């Protein structure tokens, strides 16, 4: 067992960090009577199903179990309060054997007001997480401390961030060739063109600012297959999508720039299989499906949420015309506010859509019911039936 201090996490849901000196723990070789007869691989599988309390108990048992449990305990770090983060980060910094165990770090500070000292502590930890594979960084709207990524040597597979899309972030992404999943959560304005006025007002975006300087190298992110753009406009989406093998994408569509955003997304290499769209364009019901069919006819899953507008049964019925061109589509979600003055027979719509697109297996319509095809005899039904 290591001779330095170690941290034990307990109380699932309210992680409590306790620092113990290993001199008070079991030392030396493990007695034969306490050695596990199970191979390490099997212990690993068992321990992954333990909650924090039981995992800490197993860790304290003996050296053999400690070696397995400590890896699982520090593999995925997700904490709730600044105090917990400070305690955990201090333990990681004091114990060189612990940072290499961390594979996932989740830092969700968007509702806090982190101090510079807390950011510096996080930066010190990030520089030691050499084996990190998944990183989630979400900060307050006006905080974009991209310097946290300086001097970090990890190679990520998954990266989620609220950082502004500016050259420092692009420079970091250029150094991460193994990223397969990328989520950009920061509010961007694409020169004030692509963000809905309401979001611009709420975010305090300066319409004179420019995000055109966010440019990725042609060879960067060669393995990127999943991209979530929570608030980004067309120029950011174009920069990330162009020439990359995206298969699963989620994008917002803002007024006057929906078509430009879809054009940008069409620059991917290969075939887009799953697409999620949140539209803020009031005119979306009149053009969205025709635009999607033209660009992404081989979609297997399509999820559409229409905000800032109302739909009526005629929109749903006319959608069947476009579904005839989507011959690989299996799952579709269409969520929108329906006009109070008109009723809708969702069962009839589901059958109409399936007639137009026989490959459909699951349909979710504005009322939120899940419609599925039970086969030749039972036909289409919903979970409420």
Tab-separated table of C-alpha atoms in Angstrom:
chain	number	residue	atom	x	y	z
A	1	UNK	CA	0.000	0.000	0.000
A	2	UNK	CA	1.305	3.512	-0.787
A	3	UNK	CA	3.087	5.253	2.055
A	4	UNK	CA	1.609	8.658	1.258
A	5	UNK	CA	-1.822	10.006	2.182
A	6	UNK	CA	-4.913	8.747	0.434
A	7	UNK	CA	-8.502	9.939	0.131
A	8	UNK	CA	-11.580	7.828	0.698
A	9	UNK	CA	-14.923	8.836	-0.751
A	10	UNK	CA	-18.076	7.879	1.058
A	11	UNK	CA	-21.737	8.816	1.503
A	12	UNK	CA	-23.041	8.330	-2.059
A	13	UNK	CA	-24.858	11.413	-3.321
A	14	UNK	CA	-23.047	13.528	-0.710
A	15	UNK	CA	-19.434	12.582	-1.338
A	16	UNK	CA	-17.376	13.117	1.764
A	17	UNK	CA	-13.610	13.174	1.476
A	18	UNK	CA	-11.522	11.814	4.316
A	19	UNK	CA	-7.753	11.948	4.309
A	20	UNK	CA	-6.079	9.096	6.112
A	21	UNK	CA	-2.414	8.423	6.664
A	22	UNK	CA	-1.560	4.998	5.319
A	23	UNK	CA	0.631	4.306	8.337
A	24	UNK	CA	-2.625	3.704	10.207
A	25	UNK	CA	-3.781	1.320	7.504
A	26	UNK	CA	-2.674	-2.198	6.733
A	27	UNK	CA	0.939	-2.386	5.657
A	28	UNK	CA	3.305	-4.972	4.293
A	29	UNK	CA	2.334	-8.074	2.358
A	30	UNK	CA	-1.231	-9.321	2.519
A	31	UNK	CA	-1.660	-12.329	4.840
A	32	UNK	CA	-2.578	-15.500	3.016
A	33	UNK	CA	-5.867	-15.756	4.922
A	34	UNK	CA	-7.047	-12.368	3.644
A	35	UNK	CA	-5.951	-12.689	0.031
A	36	UNK	CA	-8.785	-12.892	-2.444
A	37	UNK	CA	-9.029	-16.101	-4.437
A	38	UNK	CA	-10.725	-14.175	-7.229
A	39	UNK	CA	-8.605	-12.836	-10.105
A	40	UNK	CA	-8.108	-9.085	-10.313
A	41	UNK	CA	-10.254	-8.821	-13.438
A	42	UNK	CA	-13.228	-10.383	-11.653
A	43	UNK	CA	-12.746	-8.188	-8.578
A	44	UNK	CA	-12.753	-5.198	-10.886
A	45	UNK	CA	-16.122	-6.201	-12.329
A	46	UNK	CA	-17.587	-6.748	-8.863
A	47	UNK	CA	-16.297	-3.467	-7.450
A	48	UNK	CA	-17.760	-1.486	-10.364
A	49	UNK	CA	-21.202	-2.415	-9.071
A	50	UNK	CA	-20.564	-1.180	-5.532
A	51	UNK	CA	-21.757	2.176	-4.261
A	52	UNK	CA	-19.256	4.590	-2.718
A	53	UNK	CA	-19.779	3.423	0.843
A	54	UNK	CA	-19.208	-0.258	0.044
A	55	UNK	CA	-16.274	0.597	-2.188
A	56	UNK	CA	-14.567	2.477	0.638
A	57	UNK	CA	-15.181	-0.472	2.973
A	58	UNK	CA	-13.570	-2.844	0.478
A	59	UNK	CA	-10.664	-0.463	-0.010
A	60	UNK	CA	-9.889	-0.517	3.732
A	61	UNK	CA	-9.886	-4.317	3.947
A	62	UNK	CA	-6.387	-5.172	2.756
A	63	UNK	CA	-3.682	-4.348	0.238
A	64	UNK	CA	-5.042	-6.598	-2.486
A	65	UNK	CA	-8.514	-5.091	-2.433
A	66	UNK	CA	-7.101	-1.587	-2.020
A	67	UNK	CA	-5.157	-1.913	-5.279
A	68	UNK	CA	-8.351	-2.683	-7.191
A	69	UNK	CA	-10.796	-0.402	-5.357
A	70	UNK	CA	-8.618	2.721	-5.447
A	71	UNK	CA	-8.540	2.628	-9.247
A	72	UNK	CA	-12.327	2.570	-9.462
A	73	UNK	CA	-12.736	5.206	-6.763
A	74	UNK	CA	-10.677	7.765	-8.677
A	75	UNK	CA	-11.570	6.721	-12.207
A	76	UNK	CA	-14.572	9.044	-12.498
A	77	UNK	CA	-14.613	12.281	-10.434
A	78	UNK	CA	-17.908	14.178	-10.144
A	79	UNK	CA	-18.444	16.412	-7.123
A	80	UNK	CA	-21.186	18.737	-5.919
A	81	UNK	CA	-19.722	21.680	-4.009
A	82	UNK	CA	-16.612	23.912	-4.143
A	83	UNK	CA	-15.468	22.494	-0.812
A	84	UNK	CA	-15.499	18.948	-2.175
A	85	UNK	CA	-13.545	20.025	-5.239
A	86	UNK	CA	-10.910	21.774	-3.141
A	87	UNK	CA	-10.487	18.742	-0.879
A	88	UNK	CA	-10.292	16.342	-3.783
A	89	UNK	CA	-7.893	18.485	-5.814
A	90	UNK	CA	-5.575	18.952	-2.836
A	91	UNK	CA	-5.460	15.189	-2.284
A	92	UNK	CA	-4.651	14.597	-5.953
A	93	UNK	CA	-1.844	17.145	-5.905
A	94	UNK	CA	-0.312	15.709	-2.715
A	95	UNK	CA	-0.431	12.104	-3.950
A	96	UNK	CA	1.405	11.516	-7.251
A	97	UNK	CA	0.060	7.957	-7.484
A	98	UNK	CA	-3.564	9.118	-7.733
A	99	UNK	CA	-3.786	11.484	-10.769
A	100	UNK	CA	-2.846	8.713	-13.286
A	101	UNK	CA	-5.925	6.792	-12.118
A	102	UNK	CA	-8.373	9.511	-13.217
A	103	UNK	CA	-10.064	8.844	-16.566
A	104	UNK	CA	-13.062	11.205	-16.310
A	105	UNK	CA	-13.309	14.638	-14.666
A	106	UNK	CA	-16.630	16.470	-14.469
A	107	UNK	CA	-16.397	20.146	-13.433
A	108	UNK	CA	-19.817	21.810	-13.384
A	109	UNK	CA	-19.417	25.319	-11.985
A	110	UNK	CA	-21.926	27.207	-14.144
A	111	UNK	CA	-24.025	28.230	-11.108
A	112	UNK	CA	-21.009	29.179	-8.986
A	113	UNK	CA	-18.666	32.151	-8.966
A	114	UNK	CA	-15.248	30.432	-9.006
A	115	UNK	CA	-12.315	32.462	-7.731
A	116	UNK	CA	-8.997	32.740	-9.513
A	117	UNK	CA	-7.422	30.602	-6.795
A	118	UNK	CA	-9.930	27.816	-7.469
A	119	UNK	CA	-9.181	27.999	-11.178
A	120	UNK	CA	-5.460	27.806	-10.419
A	121	UNK	CA	-6.030	24.722	-8.276
A	122	UNK	CA	-8.000	23.117	-11.118
A	123	UNK	CA	-5.207	23.974	-13.552
A	124	UNK	CA	-2.615	22.362	-11.283
A	125	UNK	CA	-4.702	19.184	-11.195
A	126	UNK	CA	-5.344	19.119	-14.949
A	127	UNK	CA	-1.606	19.223	-15.612
A	128	UNK	CA	-1.204	16.021	-13.573
A	129	UNK	CA	-4.075	14.056	-15.155
A	130	UNK	CA	-1.938	12.457	-17.829
A	131	UNK	CA	-4.335	9.551	-18.454
A	132	UNK	CA	-7.533	11.626	-18.619
A	133	UNK	CA	-9.901	10.576	-21.432
A	134	UNK	CA	-13.148	12.446	-20.726
A	135	UNK	CA	-13.326	16.092	-19.619
A	136	UNK	CA	-16.411	18.203	-18.857
A	137	UNK	CA	-15.830	21.900	-18.116
A	138	UNK	CA	-18.869	24.129	-17.615
A	139	UNK	CA	-18.308	27.609	-16.174
A	140	UNK	CA	-20.347	30.816	-15.642
A	141	UNK	CA	-21.273	32.650	-18.826
A	142	UNK	CA	-18.660	35.374	-18.469
A	143	UNK	CA	-15.861	32.966	-17.526
A	144	UNK	CA	-13.854	31.439	-20.353
A	145	UNK	CA	-10.494	30.497	-18.753
A	146	UNK	CA	-8.983	28.618	-21.684
A	147	UNK	CA	-5.589	28.982	-20.012
A	148	UNK	CA	-6.649	26.004	-17.915
A	149	UNK	CA	-5.733	23.843	-20.915
A	150	UNK	CA	-2.169	25.136	-21.128
A	151	UNK	CA	0.589	22.577	-20.421
A	152	UNK	CA	-1.869	19.665	-20.214
A	153	UNK	CA	-0.541	16.396	-21.625
A	154	UNK	CA	-3.676	14.250	-21.693
A	155	UNK	CA	-5.242	12.985	-24.926
A	156	UNK	CA	-9.018	13.118	-24.743
A	157	UNK	CA	-11.728	10.978	-26.317
A	158	UNK	CA	-14.643	13.120	-25.052
A	159	UNK	CA	-14.654	16.862	-24.426
A	160	UNK	CA	-17.508	19.122	-23.303
A	161	UNK	CA	-16.907	22.793	-22.587
A	162	UNK	CA	-18.569	26.176	-22.176
A	163	UNK	CA	-15.435	27.982	-23.399
A	164	UNK	CA	-15.971	30.673	-26.025
A	165	UNK	CA	-15.054	29.557	-29.533
A	166	UNK	CA	-11.892	31.613	-29.922
A	167	UNK	CA	-8.346	30.809	-31.112
A	168	UNK	CA	-7.138	29.371	-27.747
A	169	UNK	CA	-9.844	26.694	-27.838
A	170	UNK	CA	-9.164	25.940	-31.502
A	171	UNK	CA	-5.454	25.619	-30.743
A	172	UNK	CA	-6.195	23.106	-27.992
A	173	UNK	CA	-8.529	21.066	-30.213
A	174	UNK	CA	-5.785	20.903	-32.839
A	175	UNK	CA	-3.691	18.976	-30.303
A	176	UNK	CA	-6.397	16.385	-29.581
A	177	UNK	CA	-6.491	13.910	-32.495
A	178	UNK	CA	-8.268	11.211	-30.485
A	179	UNK	CA	-11.426	13.174	-29.665
A	180	UNK	CA	-14.488	11.318	-30.949
A	181	UNK	CA	-17.180	13.289	-29.069
A	182	UNK	CA	-17.222	17.088	-28.810
A	183	UNK	CA	-19.819	19.347	-27.185
A	184	UNK	CA	-19.582	23.142	-27.388
A	185	UNK	CA	-21.964	24.681	-24.846
A	186	UNK	CA	-20.846	28.300	-24.920
A	187	UNK	CA	-23.160	30.993	-26.294
A	188	UNK	CA	-21.749	32.190	-29.612
A	189	UNK	CA	-23.143	34.906	-31.840
A	190	UNK	CA	-21.466	34.398	-35.224
A	191	UNK	CA	-21.015	38.157	-35.651
A	192	UNK	CA	-24.407	38.743	-34.087
A	193	UNK	CA	-26.189	36.975	-36.970
A	194	UNK	CA	-26.908	33.466	-35.812
A	195	UNK	CA	-28.236	33.869	-32.290
A	196	UNK	CA	-31.885	34.569	-31.626
A	197	UNK	CA	-32.297	38.088	-30.145
A	198	UNK	CA	-33.676	36.676	-26.900
A	199	UNK	CA	-30.591	34.510	-26.406
A	200	UNK	CA	-28.284	37.379	-27.331
A	201	UNK	CA	-29.947	39.547	-24.692
A	202	UNK	CA	-29.758	36.869	-22.026
A	203	UNK	CA	-26.147	36.039	-22.779
A	204	UNK	CA	-24.875	39.603	-23.006
A	205	UNK	CA	-23.189	38.791	-26.325
A	206	UNK	CA	-21.467	41.720	-27.963
A	207	UNK	CA	-22.741	41.843	-31.532
A	208	UNK	CA	-19.549	43.563	-32.631
A	209	UNK	CA	-17.459	40.562	-31.644
A	210	UNK	CA	-16.372	38.006	-34.208
A	211	UNK	CA	-15.950	34.272	-33.982
A	212	UNK	CA	-14.395	33.931	-37.434
A	213	UNK	CA	-10.988	33.603	-35.800
A	214	UNK	CA	-12.075	30.189	-34.485
A	215	UNK	CA	-10.454	28.030	-37.143
A	216	UNK	CA	-9.369	24.413	-36.882
A	217	UNK	CA	-6.477	22.956	-38.834
A	218	UNK	CA	-7.584	20.787	-41.759
A	219	UNK	CA	-6.129	17.654	-40.177
A	220	UNK	CA	-7.390	18.194	-36.640
A	221	UNK	CA	-10.109	16.080	-35.000
A	222	UNK	CA	-9.789	13.298	-37.613
A	223	UNK	CA	-11.796	10.846	-35.481
A	224	UNK	CA	-14.680	13.155	-34.542
A	225	UNK	CA	-17.984	11.299	-34.974
A	226	UNK	CA	-20.298	13.042	-32.469
A	227	UNK	CA	-20.789	16.806	-32.271
A	228	UNK	CA	-23.214	18.788	-30.085
A	229	UNK	CA	-23.466	22.509	-30.745
A	230	UNK	CA	-25.718	23.849	-28.015
A	231	UNK	CA	-25.753	27.533	-28.997
A	232	UNK	CA	-23.353	27.843	-31.928
A	233	UNK	CA	-24.269	29.504	-35.212
A	234	UNK	CA	-23.372	28.485	-38.765
A	235	UNK	CA	-19.738	29.641	-38.859
A	236	UNK	CA	-18.794	27.556	-35.804
A	237	UNK	CA	-20.666	24.532	-37.126
A	238	UNK	CA	-18.986	24.923	-40.507
A	239	UNK	CA	-15.559	25.073	-38.904
A	240	UNK	CA	-16.110	21.888	-36.910
A	241	UNK	CA	-18.087	19.905	-39.498
A	242	UNK	CA	-16.126	20.498	-42.687
A	243	UNK	CA	-14.306	17.368	-43.805
A	244	UNK	CA	-14.856	15.440	-40.565
A	245	UNK	CA	-16.547	12.020	-40.282
A	246	UNK	CA	-19.517	13.124	-38.168
A	247	UNK	CA	-22.271	10.543	-37.706
A	248	UNK	CA	-24.264	11.942	-34.755
A	249	UNK	CA	-24.990	15.672	-34.535
A	250	UNK	CA	-27.142	18.060	-32.496
A	251	UNK	CA	-27.480	21.677	-33.660
A	252	UNK	CA	-29.640	24.758	-33.017
A	253	UNK	CA	-31.319	26.616	-35.867
A	254	UNK	CA	-31.704	30.366	-35.421
A	255	UNK	CA	-33.962	32.742	-37.383
A	256	UNK	CA	-32.706	33.679	-40.865
A	257	UNK	CA	-29.748	31.323	-40.560
A	258	UNK	CA	-31.315	27.872	-40.449
A	259	UNK	CA	-30.482	27.123	-44.079
A	260	UNK	CA	-26.918	28.364	-43.665
A	261	UNK	CA	-26.477	26.113	-40.625
A	262	UNK	CA	-27.750	23.060	-42.512
A	263	UNK	CA	-25.459	23.909	-45.436
A	264	UNK	CA	-22.532	24.048	-43.033
A	265	UNK	CA	-23.440	20.683	-41.541
A	266	UNK	CA	-23.647	19.136	-45.006
A	267	UNK	CA	-19.877	19.691	-45.396
A	268	UNK	CA	-19.084	16.604	-43.305
A	269	UNK	CA	-17.263	13.673	-44.863
A	270	UNK	CA	-19.284	10.485	-45.002
A	271	UNK	CA	-22.932	9.968	-44.048
A	272	UNK	CA	-24.851	11.582	-41.196
A	273	UNK	CA	-26.901	8.930	-39.389
A	274	UNK	CA	-28.489	10.707	-36.398
A	275	UNK	CA	-29.520	14.341	-36.226
A	276	UNK	CA	-31.143	16.383	-33.446
A	277	UNK	CA	-32.410	19.871	-34.243
A	278	UNK	CA	-33.730	22.570	-31.916
A	279	UNK	CA	-35.232	25.343	-34.011
A	280	UNK	CA	-35.886	28.915	-32.868
A	281	UNK	CA	-37.050	29.923	-36.338
A	282	UNK	CA	-40.808	30.700	-36.482
A	283	UNK	CA	-40.827	29.718	-40.166
A	284	UNK	CA	-39.296	26.279	-39.599
A	285	UNK	CA	-42.531	24.284	-40.129
A	286	UNK	CA	-42.658	25.623	-43.701
A	287	UNK	CA	-39.209	24.510	-44.846
A	288	UNK	CA	-37.356	22.318	-42.363
A	289	UNK	CA	-38.213	18.841	-43.614
A	290	UNK	CA	-37.664	19.701	-47.268
A	291	UNK	CA	-34.214	21.071	-46.377
A	292	UNK	CA	-33.328	17.997	-44.316
A	293	UNK	CA	-34.332	15.558	-47.055
A	294	UNK	CA	-32.179	17.363	-49.612
A	295	UNK	CA	-29.063	17.167	-47.461
A	296	UNK	CA	-29.399	14.091	-45.231
A	297	UNK	CA	-31.566	11.451	-46.954
A	298	UNK	CA	-29.788	8.551	-45.234
A	299	UNK	CA	-30.662	9.518	-41.662
A	300	UNK	CA	-31.548	6.633	-39.355
A	301	UNK	CA	-32.773	8.823	-36.479
A	302	UNK	CA	-34.192	12.355	-36.568
A	303	UNK	CA	-35.241	14.427	-33.551
A	304	UNK	CA	-36.870	17.807	-34.163
A	305	UNK	CA	-37.946	20.326	-31.514
A	306	UNK	CA	-39.675	23.466	-32.778
A	307	UNK	CA	-39.752	26.486	-30.468
A	308	UNK	CA	-41.053	30.019	-31.079
A	309	UNK	CA	-43.818	28.695	-33.334
A	310	UNK	CA	-47.031	26.683	-33.426
A	311	UNK	CA	-47.897	23.691	-35.582
A	312	UNK	CA	-51.182	22.301	-36.813
A	313	UNK	CA	-52.323	18.907	-38.137
A	314	UNK	CA	-51.722	20.017	-41.722
A	315	UNK	CA	-48.010	20.439	-41.031
A	316	UNK	CA	-47.808	16.901	-39.667
A	317	UNK	CA	-49.736	15.491	-42.622
A	318	UNK	CA	-47.606	17.310	-45.196
A	319	UNK	CA	-44.439	15.978	-43.538
A	320	UNK	CA	-45.311	12.514	-44.884
A	321	UNK	CA	-44.479	13.770	-48.385
A	322	UNK	CA	-40.856	14.322	-47.402
A	323	UNK	CA	-40.558	11.126	-45.378
A	324	UNK	CA	-40.979	9.115	-48.571
A	325	UNK	CA	-37.430	10.192	-49.473
A	326	UNK	CA	-35.927	9.063	-46.150
A	327	UNK	CA	-35.661	5.364	-46.870
A	328	UNK	CA	-33.389	4.466	-43.952
A	329	UNK	CA	-35.199	6.406	-41.218
A	330	UNK	CA	-36.111	4.249	-38.193
A	331	UNK	CA	-36.721	6.708	-35.347
A	332	UNK	CA	-38.302	10.142	-35.482
A	333	UNK	CA	-39.286	12.670	-32.814
A	334	UNK	CA	-41.323	15.747	-33.665
A	335	UNK	CA	-42.008	18.075	-30.718
A	336	UNK	CA	-43.819	21.388	-31.117
A	337	UNK	CA	-46.566	23.459	-29.573
A	338	UNK	CA	-49.845	22.592	-31.238
A	339	UNK	CA	-52.580	25.130	-31.842
A	340	UNK	CA	-55.207	24.971	-29.087
A	341	UNK	CA	-57.985	25.403	-31.634
A	342	UNK	CA	-57.207	22.199	-33.526
A	343	UNK	CA	-57.258	18.592	-32.401
A	344	UNK	CA	-54.840	15.990	-33.704
A	345	UNK	CA	-55.196	12.265	-34.206
A	346	UNK	CA	-51.627	11.160	-33.519
A	347	UNK	CA	-52.431	7.529	-34.267
A	348	UNK	CA	-53.545	8.475	-37.773
A	349	UNK	CA	-50.411	10.600	-38.232
A	350	UNK	CA	-48.176	7.700	-37.121
A	351	UNK	CA	-49.833	5.368	-39.617
A	352	UNK	CA	-49.564	7.992	-42.367
A	353	UNK	CA	-45.877	8.518	-41.695
A	354	UNK	CA	-45.214	4.782	-41.628
A	355	UNK	CA	-46.999	4.389	-44.933
A	356	UNK	CA	-44.709	7.031	-46.392
A	357	UNK	CA	-41.599	5.609	-44.692
A	358	UNK	CA	-41.987	1.850	-44.033
A	359	UNK	CA	-38.627	1.641	-42.226
A	360	UNK	CA	-39.957	3.649	-39.257
A	361	UNK	CA	-40.003	1.729	-35.973
A	362	UNK	CA	-40.679	4.449	-33.379
A	363	UNK	CA	-42.482	7.789	-33.678
A	364	UNK	CA	-42.817	10.452	-30.961
A	365	UNK	CA	-45.309	13.216	-31.717
A	366	UNK	CA	-46.104	16.566	-29.995
A	367	UNK	CA	-48.164	15.059	-27.185
A	368	UNK	CA	-45.109	13.113	-26.088
A	369	UNK	CA	-46.573	9.665	-26.665
A	370	UNK	CA	-44.268	6.974	-28.043
A	371	UNK	CA	-45.812	5.231	-31.042
A	372	UNK	CA	-44.356	1.937	-32.184
A	373	UNK	CA	-45.108	-0.652	-34.803
A	374	UNK	CA	-46.250	-3.861	-33.151
A	375	UNK	CA	-46.160	-5.827	-36.395
A	376	UNK	CA	-48.567	-6.870	-39.111
A	377	UNK	CA	-51.383	-7.924	-36.772
A	378	UNK	CA	-51.330	-5.243	-34.070
A	379	UNK	CA	-50.242	-2.282	-36.215
A	380	UNK	CA	-49.256	1.048	-34.649
A	381	UNK	CA	-50.004	1.698	-30.994
A	382	UNK	CA	-48.678	3.891	-28.184
A	383	UNK	CA	-47.436	3.059	-24.708
A	384	UNK	CA	-50.588	4.575	-23.170
A	385	UNK	CA	-52.858	2.141	-24.996
